[in-house]
PDB file of C-alpha atoms and ligand atoms in Angstrom:
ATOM      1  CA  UNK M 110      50.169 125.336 160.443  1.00  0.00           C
ATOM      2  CA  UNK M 111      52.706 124.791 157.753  1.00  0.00           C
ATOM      3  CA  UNK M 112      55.382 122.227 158.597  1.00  0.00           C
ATOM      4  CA  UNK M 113      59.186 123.390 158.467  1.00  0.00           C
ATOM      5  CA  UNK M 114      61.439 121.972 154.966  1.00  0.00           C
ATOM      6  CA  UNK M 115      64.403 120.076 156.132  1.00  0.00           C
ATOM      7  CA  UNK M 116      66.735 121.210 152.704  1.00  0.00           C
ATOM      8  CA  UNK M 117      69.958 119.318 151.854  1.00  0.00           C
ATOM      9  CA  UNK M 118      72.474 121.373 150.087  1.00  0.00           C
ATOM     10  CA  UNK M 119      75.511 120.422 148.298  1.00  0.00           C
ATOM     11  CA  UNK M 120      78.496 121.776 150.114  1.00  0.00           C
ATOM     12  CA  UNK M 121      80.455 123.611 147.180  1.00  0.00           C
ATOM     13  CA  UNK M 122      80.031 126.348 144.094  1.00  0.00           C
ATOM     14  CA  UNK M 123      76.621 124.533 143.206  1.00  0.00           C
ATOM     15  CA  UNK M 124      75.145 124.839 146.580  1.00  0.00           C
ATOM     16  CA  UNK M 125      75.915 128.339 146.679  1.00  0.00           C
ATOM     17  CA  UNK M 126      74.574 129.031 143.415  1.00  0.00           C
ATOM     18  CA  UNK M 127      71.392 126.864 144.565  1.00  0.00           C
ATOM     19  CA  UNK M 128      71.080 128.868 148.044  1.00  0.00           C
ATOM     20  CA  UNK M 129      71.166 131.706 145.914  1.00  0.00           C
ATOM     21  CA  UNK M 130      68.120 130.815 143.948  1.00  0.00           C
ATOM     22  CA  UNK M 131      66.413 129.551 147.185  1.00  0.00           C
ATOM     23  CA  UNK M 132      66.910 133.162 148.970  1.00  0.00           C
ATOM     24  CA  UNK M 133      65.604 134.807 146.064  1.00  0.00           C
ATOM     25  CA  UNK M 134      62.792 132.654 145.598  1.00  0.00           C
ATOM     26  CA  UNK M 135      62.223 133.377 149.397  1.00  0.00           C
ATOM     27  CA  UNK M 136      63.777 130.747 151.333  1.00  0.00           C
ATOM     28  CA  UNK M 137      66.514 132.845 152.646  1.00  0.00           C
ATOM     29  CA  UNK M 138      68.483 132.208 156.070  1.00  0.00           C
ATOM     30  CA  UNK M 139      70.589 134.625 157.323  1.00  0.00           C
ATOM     31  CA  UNK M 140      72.361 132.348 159.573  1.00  0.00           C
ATOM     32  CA  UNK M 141      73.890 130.660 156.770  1.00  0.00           C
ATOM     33  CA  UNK M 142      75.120 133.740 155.102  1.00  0.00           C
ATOM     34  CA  UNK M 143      77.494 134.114 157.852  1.00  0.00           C
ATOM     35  CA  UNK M 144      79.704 131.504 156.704  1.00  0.00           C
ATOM     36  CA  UNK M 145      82.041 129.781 159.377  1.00  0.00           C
ATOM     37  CA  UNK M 146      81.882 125.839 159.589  1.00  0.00           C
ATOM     38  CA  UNK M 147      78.148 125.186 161.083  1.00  0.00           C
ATOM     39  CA  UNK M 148      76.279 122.456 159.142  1.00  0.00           C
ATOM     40  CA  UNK M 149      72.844 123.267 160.160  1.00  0.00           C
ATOM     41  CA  UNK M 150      71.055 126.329 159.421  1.00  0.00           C
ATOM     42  CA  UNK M 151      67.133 127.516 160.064  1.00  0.00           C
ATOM     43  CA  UNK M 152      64.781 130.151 159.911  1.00  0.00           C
ATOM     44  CA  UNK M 153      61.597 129.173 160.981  1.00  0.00           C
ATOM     45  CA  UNK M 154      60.011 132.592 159.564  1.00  0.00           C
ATOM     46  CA  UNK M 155      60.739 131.172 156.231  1.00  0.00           C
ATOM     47  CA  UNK M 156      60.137 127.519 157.243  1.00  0.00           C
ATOM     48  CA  UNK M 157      63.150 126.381 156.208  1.00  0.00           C
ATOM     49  CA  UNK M 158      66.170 124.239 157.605  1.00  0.00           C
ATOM     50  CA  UNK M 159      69.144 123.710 155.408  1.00  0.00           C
ATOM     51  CA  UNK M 160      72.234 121.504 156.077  1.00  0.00           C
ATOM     52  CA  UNK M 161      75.338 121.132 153.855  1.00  0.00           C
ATOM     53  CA  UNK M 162      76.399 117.620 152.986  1.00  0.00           C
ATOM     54  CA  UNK M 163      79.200 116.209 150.392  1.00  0.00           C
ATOM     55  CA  UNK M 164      77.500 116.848 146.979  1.00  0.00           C
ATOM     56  CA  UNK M 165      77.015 112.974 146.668  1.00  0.00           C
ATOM     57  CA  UNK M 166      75.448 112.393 150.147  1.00  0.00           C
ATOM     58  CA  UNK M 167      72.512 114.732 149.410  1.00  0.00           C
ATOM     59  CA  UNK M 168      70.874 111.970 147.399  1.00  0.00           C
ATOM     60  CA  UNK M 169      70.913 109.530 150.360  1.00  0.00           C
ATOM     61  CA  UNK M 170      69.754 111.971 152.765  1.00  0.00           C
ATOM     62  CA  UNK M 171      66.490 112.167 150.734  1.00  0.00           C
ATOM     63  CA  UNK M 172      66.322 108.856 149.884  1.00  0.00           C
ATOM     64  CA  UNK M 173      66.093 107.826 153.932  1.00  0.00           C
ATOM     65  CA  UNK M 174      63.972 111.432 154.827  1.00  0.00           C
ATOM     66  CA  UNK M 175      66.826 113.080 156.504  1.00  0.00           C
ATOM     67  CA  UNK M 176      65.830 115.835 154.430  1.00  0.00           C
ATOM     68  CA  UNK M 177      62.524 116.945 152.600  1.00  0.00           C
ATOM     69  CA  UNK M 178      64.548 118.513 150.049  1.00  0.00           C
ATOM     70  CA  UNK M 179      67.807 118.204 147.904  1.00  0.00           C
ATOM     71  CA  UNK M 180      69.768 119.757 144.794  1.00  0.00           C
ATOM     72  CA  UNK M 181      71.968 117.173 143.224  1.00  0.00           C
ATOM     73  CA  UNK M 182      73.696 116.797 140.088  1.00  0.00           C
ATOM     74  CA  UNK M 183      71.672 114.487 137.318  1.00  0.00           C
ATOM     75  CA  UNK M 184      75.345 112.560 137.352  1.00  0.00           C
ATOM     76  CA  UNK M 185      74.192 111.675 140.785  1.00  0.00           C
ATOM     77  CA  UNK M 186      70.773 110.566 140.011  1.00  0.00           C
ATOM     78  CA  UNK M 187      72.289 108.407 137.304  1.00  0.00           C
ATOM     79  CA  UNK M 188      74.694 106.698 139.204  1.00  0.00           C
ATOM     80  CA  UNK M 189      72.776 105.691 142.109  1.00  0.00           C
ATOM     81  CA  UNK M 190      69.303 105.866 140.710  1.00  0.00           C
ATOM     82  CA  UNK M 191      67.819 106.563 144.284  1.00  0.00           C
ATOM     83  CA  UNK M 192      64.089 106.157 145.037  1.00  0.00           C
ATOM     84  CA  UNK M 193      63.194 110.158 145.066  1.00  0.00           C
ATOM     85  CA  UNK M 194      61.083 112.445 143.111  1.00  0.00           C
ATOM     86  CA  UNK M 195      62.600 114.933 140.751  1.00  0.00           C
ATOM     87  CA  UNK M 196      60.638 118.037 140.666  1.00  0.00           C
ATOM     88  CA  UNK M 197      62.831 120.454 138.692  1.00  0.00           C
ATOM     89  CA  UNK M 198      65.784 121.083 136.797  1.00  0.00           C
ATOM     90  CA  UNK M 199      67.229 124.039 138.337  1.00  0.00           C
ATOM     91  CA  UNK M 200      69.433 124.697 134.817  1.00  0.00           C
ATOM     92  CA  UNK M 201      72.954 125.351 136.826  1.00  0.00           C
ATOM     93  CA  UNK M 202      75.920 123.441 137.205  1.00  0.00           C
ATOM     94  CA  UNK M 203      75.974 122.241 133.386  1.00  0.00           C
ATOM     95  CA  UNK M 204      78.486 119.944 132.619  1.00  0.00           C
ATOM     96  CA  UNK M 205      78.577 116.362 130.718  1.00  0.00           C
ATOM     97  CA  UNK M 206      79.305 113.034 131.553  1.00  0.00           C
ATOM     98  CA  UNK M 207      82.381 112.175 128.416  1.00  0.00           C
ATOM     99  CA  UNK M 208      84.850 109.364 127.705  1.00  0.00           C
ATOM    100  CA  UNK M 209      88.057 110.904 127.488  1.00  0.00           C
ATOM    101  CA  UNK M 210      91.596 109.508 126.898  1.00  0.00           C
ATOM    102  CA  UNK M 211      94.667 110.052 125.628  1.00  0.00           C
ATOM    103  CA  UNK M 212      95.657 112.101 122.413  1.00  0.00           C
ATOM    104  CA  UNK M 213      95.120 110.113 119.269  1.00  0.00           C
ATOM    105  CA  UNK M 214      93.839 106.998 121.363  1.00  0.00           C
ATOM    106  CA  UNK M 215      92.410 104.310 119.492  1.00  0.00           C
ATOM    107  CA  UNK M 216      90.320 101.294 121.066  1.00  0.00           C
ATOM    108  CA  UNK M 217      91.491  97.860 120.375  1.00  0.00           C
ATOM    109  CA  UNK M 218      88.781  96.022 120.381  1.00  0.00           C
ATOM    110  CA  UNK M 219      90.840  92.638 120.777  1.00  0.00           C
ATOM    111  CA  UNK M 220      91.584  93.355 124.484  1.00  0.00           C
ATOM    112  CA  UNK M 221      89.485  94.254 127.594  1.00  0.00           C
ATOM    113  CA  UNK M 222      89.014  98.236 127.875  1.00  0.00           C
ATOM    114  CA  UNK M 223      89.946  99.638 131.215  1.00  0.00           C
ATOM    115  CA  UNK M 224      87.780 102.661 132.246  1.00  0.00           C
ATOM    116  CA  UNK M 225      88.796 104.772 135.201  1.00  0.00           C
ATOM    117  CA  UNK M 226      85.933 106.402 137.071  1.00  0.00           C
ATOM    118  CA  UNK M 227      84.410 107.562 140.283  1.00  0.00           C
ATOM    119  CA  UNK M 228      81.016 106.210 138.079  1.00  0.00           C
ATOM    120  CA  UNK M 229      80.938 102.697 137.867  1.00  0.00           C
ATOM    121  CA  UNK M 230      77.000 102.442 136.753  1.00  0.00           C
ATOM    122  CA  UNK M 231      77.599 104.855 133.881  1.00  0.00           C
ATOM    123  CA  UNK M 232      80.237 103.680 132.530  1.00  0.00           C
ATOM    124  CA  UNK M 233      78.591 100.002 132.726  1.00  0.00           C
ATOM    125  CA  UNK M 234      75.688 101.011 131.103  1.00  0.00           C
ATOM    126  CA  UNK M 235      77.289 102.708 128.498  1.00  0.00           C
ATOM    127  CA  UNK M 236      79.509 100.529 127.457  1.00  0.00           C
ATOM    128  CA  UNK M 237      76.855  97.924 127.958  1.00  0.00           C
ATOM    129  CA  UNK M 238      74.580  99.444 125.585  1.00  0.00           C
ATOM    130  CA  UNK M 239      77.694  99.335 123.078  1.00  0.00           C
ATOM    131  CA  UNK M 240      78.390  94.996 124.322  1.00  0.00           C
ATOM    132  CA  UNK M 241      81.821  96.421 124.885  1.00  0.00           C
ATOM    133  CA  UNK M 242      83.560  94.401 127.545  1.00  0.00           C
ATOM    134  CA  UNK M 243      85.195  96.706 129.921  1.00  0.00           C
ATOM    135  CA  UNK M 244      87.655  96.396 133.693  1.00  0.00           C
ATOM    136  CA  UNK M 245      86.058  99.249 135.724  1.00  0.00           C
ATOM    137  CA  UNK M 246      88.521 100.850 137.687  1.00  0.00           C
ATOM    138  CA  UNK M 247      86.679 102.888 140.718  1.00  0.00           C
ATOM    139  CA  UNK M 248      88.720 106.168 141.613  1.00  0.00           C
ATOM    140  CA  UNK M 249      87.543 108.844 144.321  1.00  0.00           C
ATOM    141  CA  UNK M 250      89.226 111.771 142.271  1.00  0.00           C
ATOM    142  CA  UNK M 251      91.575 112.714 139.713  1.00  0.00           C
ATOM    143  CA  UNK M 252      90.639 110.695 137.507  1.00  0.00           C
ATOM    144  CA  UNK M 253      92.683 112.300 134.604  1.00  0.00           C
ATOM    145  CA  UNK M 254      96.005 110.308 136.263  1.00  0.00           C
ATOM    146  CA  UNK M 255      94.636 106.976 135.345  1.00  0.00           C
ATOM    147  CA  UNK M 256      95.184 107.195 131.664  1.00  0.00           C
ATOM    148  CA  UNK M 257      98.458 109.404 132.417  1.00  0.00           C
ATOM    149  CA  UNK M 258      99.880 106.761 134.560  1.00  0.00           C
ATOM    150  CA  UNK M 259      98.830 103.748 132.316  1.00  0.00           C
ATOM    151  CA  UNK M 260      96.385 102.303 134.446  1.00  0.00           C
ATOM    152  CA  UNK M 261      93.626 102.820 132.180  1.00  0.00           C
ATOM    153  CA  UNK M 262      93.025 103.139 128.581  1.00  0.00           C
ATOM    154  CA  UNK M 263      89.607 105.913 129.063  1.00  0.00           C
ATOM    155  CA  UNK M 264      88.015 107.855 131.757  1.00  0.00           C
ATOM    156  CA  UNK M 265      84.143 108.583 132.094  1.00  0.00           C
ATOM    157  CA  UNK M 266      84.366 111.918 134.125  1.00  0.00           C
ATOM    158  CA  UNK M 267      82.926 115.071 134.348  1.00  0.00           C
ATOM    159  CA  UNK M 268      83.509 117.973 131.993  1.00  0.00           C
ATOM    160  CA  UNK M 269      82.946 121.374 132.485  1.00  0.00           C
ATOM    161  CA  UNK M 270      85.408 123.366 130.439  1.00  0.00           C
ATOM    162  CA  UNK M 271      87.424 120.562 129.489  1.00  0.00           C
ATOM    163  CA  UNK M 272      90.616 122.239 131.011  1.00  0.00           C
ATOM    164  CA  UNK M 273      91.453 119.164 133.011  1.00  0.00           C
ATOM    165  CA  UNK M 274      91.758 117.299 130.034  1.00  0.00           C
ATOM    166  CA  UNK M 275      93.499 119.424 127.673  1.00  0.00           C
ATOM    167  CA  UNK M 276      95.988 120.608 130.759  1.00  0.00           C
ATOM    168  CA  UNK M 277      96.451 116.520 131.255  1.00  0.00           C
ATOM    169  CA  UNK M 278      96.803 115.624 127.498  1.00  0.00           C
ATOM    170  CA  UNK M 279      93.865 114.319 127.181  1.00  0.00           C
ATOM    171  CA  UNK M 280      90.856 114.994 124.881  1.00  0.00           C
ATOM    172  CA  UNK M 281      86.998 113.879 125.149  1.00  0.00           C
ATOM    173  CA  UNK M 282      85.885 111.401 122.804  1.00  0.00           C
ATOM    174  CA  UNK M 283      82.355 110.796 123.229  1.00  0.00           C
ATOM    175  CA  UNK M 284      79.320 112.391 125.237  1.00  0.00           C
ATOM    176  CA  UNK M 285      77.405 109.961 127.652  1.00  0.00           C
ATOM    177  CA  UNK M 286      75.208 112.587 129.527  1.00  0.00           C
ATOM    178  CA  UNK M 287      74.356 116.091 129.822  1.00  0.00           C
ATOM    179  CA  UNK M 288      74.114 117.286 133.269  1.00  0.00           C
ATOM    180  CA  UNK M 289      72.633 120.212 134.738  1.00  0.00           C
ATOM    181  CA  UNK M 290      71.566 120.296 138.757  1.00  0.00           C
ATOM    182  CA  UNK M 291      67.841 119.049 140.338  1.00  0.00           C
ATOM    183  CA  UNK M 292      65.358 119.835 142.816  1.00  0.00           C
ATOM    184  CA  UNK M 293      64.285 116.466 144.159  1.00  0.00           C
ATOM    185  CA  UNK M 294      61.940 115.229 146.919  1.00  0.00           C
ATOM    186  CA  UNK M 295      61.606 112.639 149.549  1.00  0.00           C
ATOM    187  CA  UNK M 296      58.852 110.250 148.339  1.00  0.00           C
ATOM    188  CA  UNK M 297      56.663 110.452 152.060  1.00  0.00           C
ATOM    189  CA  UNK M 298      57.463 114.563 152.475  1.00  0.00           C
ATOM    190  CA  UNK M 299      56.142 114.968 148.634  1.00  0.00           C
ATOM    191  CA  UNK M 300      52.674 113.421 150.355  1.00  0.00           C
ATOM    192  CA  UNK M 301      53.180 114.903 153.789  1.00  0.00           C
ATOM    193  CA  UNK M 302      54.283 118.020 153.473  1.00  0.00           C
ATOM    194  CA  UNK M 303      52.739 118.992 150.090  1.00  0.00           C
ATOM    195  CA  UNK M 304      51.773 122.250 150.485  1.00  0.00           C
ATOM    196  CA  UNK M 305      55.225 122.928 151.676  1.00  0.00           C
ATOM    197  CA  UNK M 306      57.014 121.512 149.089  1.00  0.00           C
ATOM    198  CA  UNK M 307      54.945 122.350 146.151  1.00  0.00           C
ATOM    199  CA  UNK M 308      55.097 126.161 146.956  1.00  0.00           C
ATOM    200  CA  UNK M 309      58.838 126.056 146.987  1.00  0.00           C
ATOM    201  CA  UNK M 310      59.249 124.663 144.326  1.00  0.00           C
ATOM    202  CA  UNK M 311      56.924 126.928 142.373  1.00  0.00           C
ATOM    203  CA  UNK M 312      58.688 130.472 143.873  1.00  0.00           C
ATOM    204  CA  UNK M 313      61.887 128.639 142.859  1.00  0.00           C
ATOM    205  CA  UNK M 314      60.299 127.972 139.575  1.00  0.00           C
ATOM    206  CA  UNK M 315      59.314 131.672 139.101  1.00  0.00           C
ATOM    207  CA  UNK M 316      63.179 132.308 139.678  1.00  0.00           C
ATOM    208  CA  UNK M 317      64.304 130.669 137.270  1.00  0.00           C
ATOM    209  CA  UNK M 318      61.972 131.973 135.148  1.00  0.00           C
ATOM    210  CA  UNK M 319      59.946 128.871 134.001  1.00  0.00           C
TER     211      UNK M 319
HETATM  212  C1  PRP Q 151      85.747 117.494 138.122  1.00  0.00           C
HETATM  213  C2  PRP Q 151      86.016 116.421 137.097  1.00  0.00           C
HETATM  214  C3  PRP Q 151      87.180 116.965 136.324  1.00  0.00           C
HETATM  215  C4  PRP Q 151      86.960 118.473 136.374  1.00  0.00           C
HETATM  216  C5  PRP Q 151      86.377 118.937 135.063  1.00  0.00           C
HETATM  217  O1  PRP Q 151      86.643 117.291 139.151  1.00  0.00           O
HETATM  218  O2  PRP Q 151      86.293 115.192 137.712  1.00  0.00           O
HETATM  219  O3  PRP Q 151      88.394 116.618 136.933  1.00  0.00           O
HETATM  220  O4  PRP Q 151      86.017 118.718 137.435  1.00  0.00           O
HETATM  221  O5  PRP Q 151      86.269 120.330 134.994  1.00  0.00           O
HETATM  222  P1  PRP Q 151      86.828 121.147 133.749  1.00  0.00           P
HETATM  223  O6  PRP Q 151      86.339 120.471 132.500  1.00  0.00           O
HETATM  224  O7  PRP Q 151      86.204 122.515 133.917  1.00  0.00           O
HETATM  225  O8  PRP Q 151      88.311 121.179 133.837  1.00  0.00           O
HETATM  226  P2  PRP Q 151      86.436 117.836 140.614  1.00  0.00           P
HETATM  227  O9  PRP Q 151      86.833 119.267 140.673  1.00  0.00           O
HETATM  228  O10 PRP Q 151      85.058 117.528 141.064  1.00  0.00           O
HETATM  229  O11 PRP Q 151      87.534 116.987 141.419  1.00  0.00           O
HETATM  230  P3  PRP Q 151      87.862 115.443 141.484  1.00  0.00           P
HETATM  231  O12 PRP Q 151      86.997 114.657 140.542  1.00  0.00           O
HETATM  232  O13 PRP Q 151      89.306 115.360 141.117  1.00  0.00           O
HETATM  233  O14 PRP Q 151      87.601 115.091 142.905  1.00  0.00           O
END
């Protein structure tokens, strides 16, 4: 009897956009279309469960086999390098992982650089990779204020249209990453449930016409 897929979803446009893929590829769950503040969702005809969780939980909840199943953003899977298998790029949510900062800003190379960010390990390894000594300032969210306010000289952030930036003053001024959303896989499920997880992945696969 085929076992039920316990999916984590990020809550947000790119789980909606993800669910949307899912439903067509067959995975669909009426329940959920219904909206209203529930977490959990099933339909056992389908064999699926879903749950929403904060886009950078979903990661963890695969990692530990909470779920079978996740979509999370590469950024994500960069950051906290979790012990998961990737199975697909899904090709939404595009963005990049940049270095932006002020107008016209020019690094001085004879003092520490500061770097705002809500990624730590990126920017580390970037700037790493370049033996740039950096202060790594962790932020939770709008990031674009550190620079503003003068607490830091850069940002490594997210851009999607770059709007934030240019409506902040800011402007990107290198590329670390390109991003783009992933199907990935509890190590133990991808054994366990197999069947299950590898005929998902193929409808979704079909869906997005790979
Ligand atoms: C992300 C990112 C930028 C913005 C980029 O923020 O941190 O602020 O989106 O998008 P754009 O290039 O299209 O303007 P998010 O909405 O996730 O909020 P937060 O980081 O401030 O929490």
């Amino acid at each position: 009897m085929a076992q039920m897929l316990d999916i984590a979803l990020p809550k947000g446009r790119l789980g909606e956009t993800a669910y949307d893929i899912l439903r067509r590829a067959g995975y669909g769950c009426p329940q959920l279309e219904e909206g209203g503040r529930r977490l959990v969702f099933e339909n056992p005809e389908c064999g699926v469960r879903y749950f929403w969780v904060k886009p950078s939980d979903v990661a963890i909840y695969v990692e530990r086999g909470a779920a079978d199943l996740g979509i999370v953003g590469r950024d994500i899977l960069m950051e906290y390098k979790p012990d998961v298998y990737e199975l697909r790029d899904l090709e939404i949510g595009r963005c990049r992982m940049a270095v932006a900062g002020k107008k016209g800003f020019r690094d001085n190379m004879d003092r520490t650089l500061r770097v705002a960010t809500k990624f730590p390990a990126i920017a580390a390894r970037h700037y790493a990779r370049k033996s740039r000594e950096i202060d790594v300032i962790k932020l939770n969210g709008s990031i674009e204020l550190a620079p503003l306010l003068g607490m830091s000289d850069v940002i490594v952030d997210i851009v999607e249209t770059g709007k934030t930036l240019r409506e902040n003053g800011l402007e990107p001024l290198e590329d670390i990453l390109q991003i783009s959303a992933r199907l990935i896989a509890n190590r133990v499920s991808y054994r366990f449930k197999h069947a299950e997880v590898m005929a998902l992945s193929a409808a979704v696969a079909e869906r997005i016409g790979k």
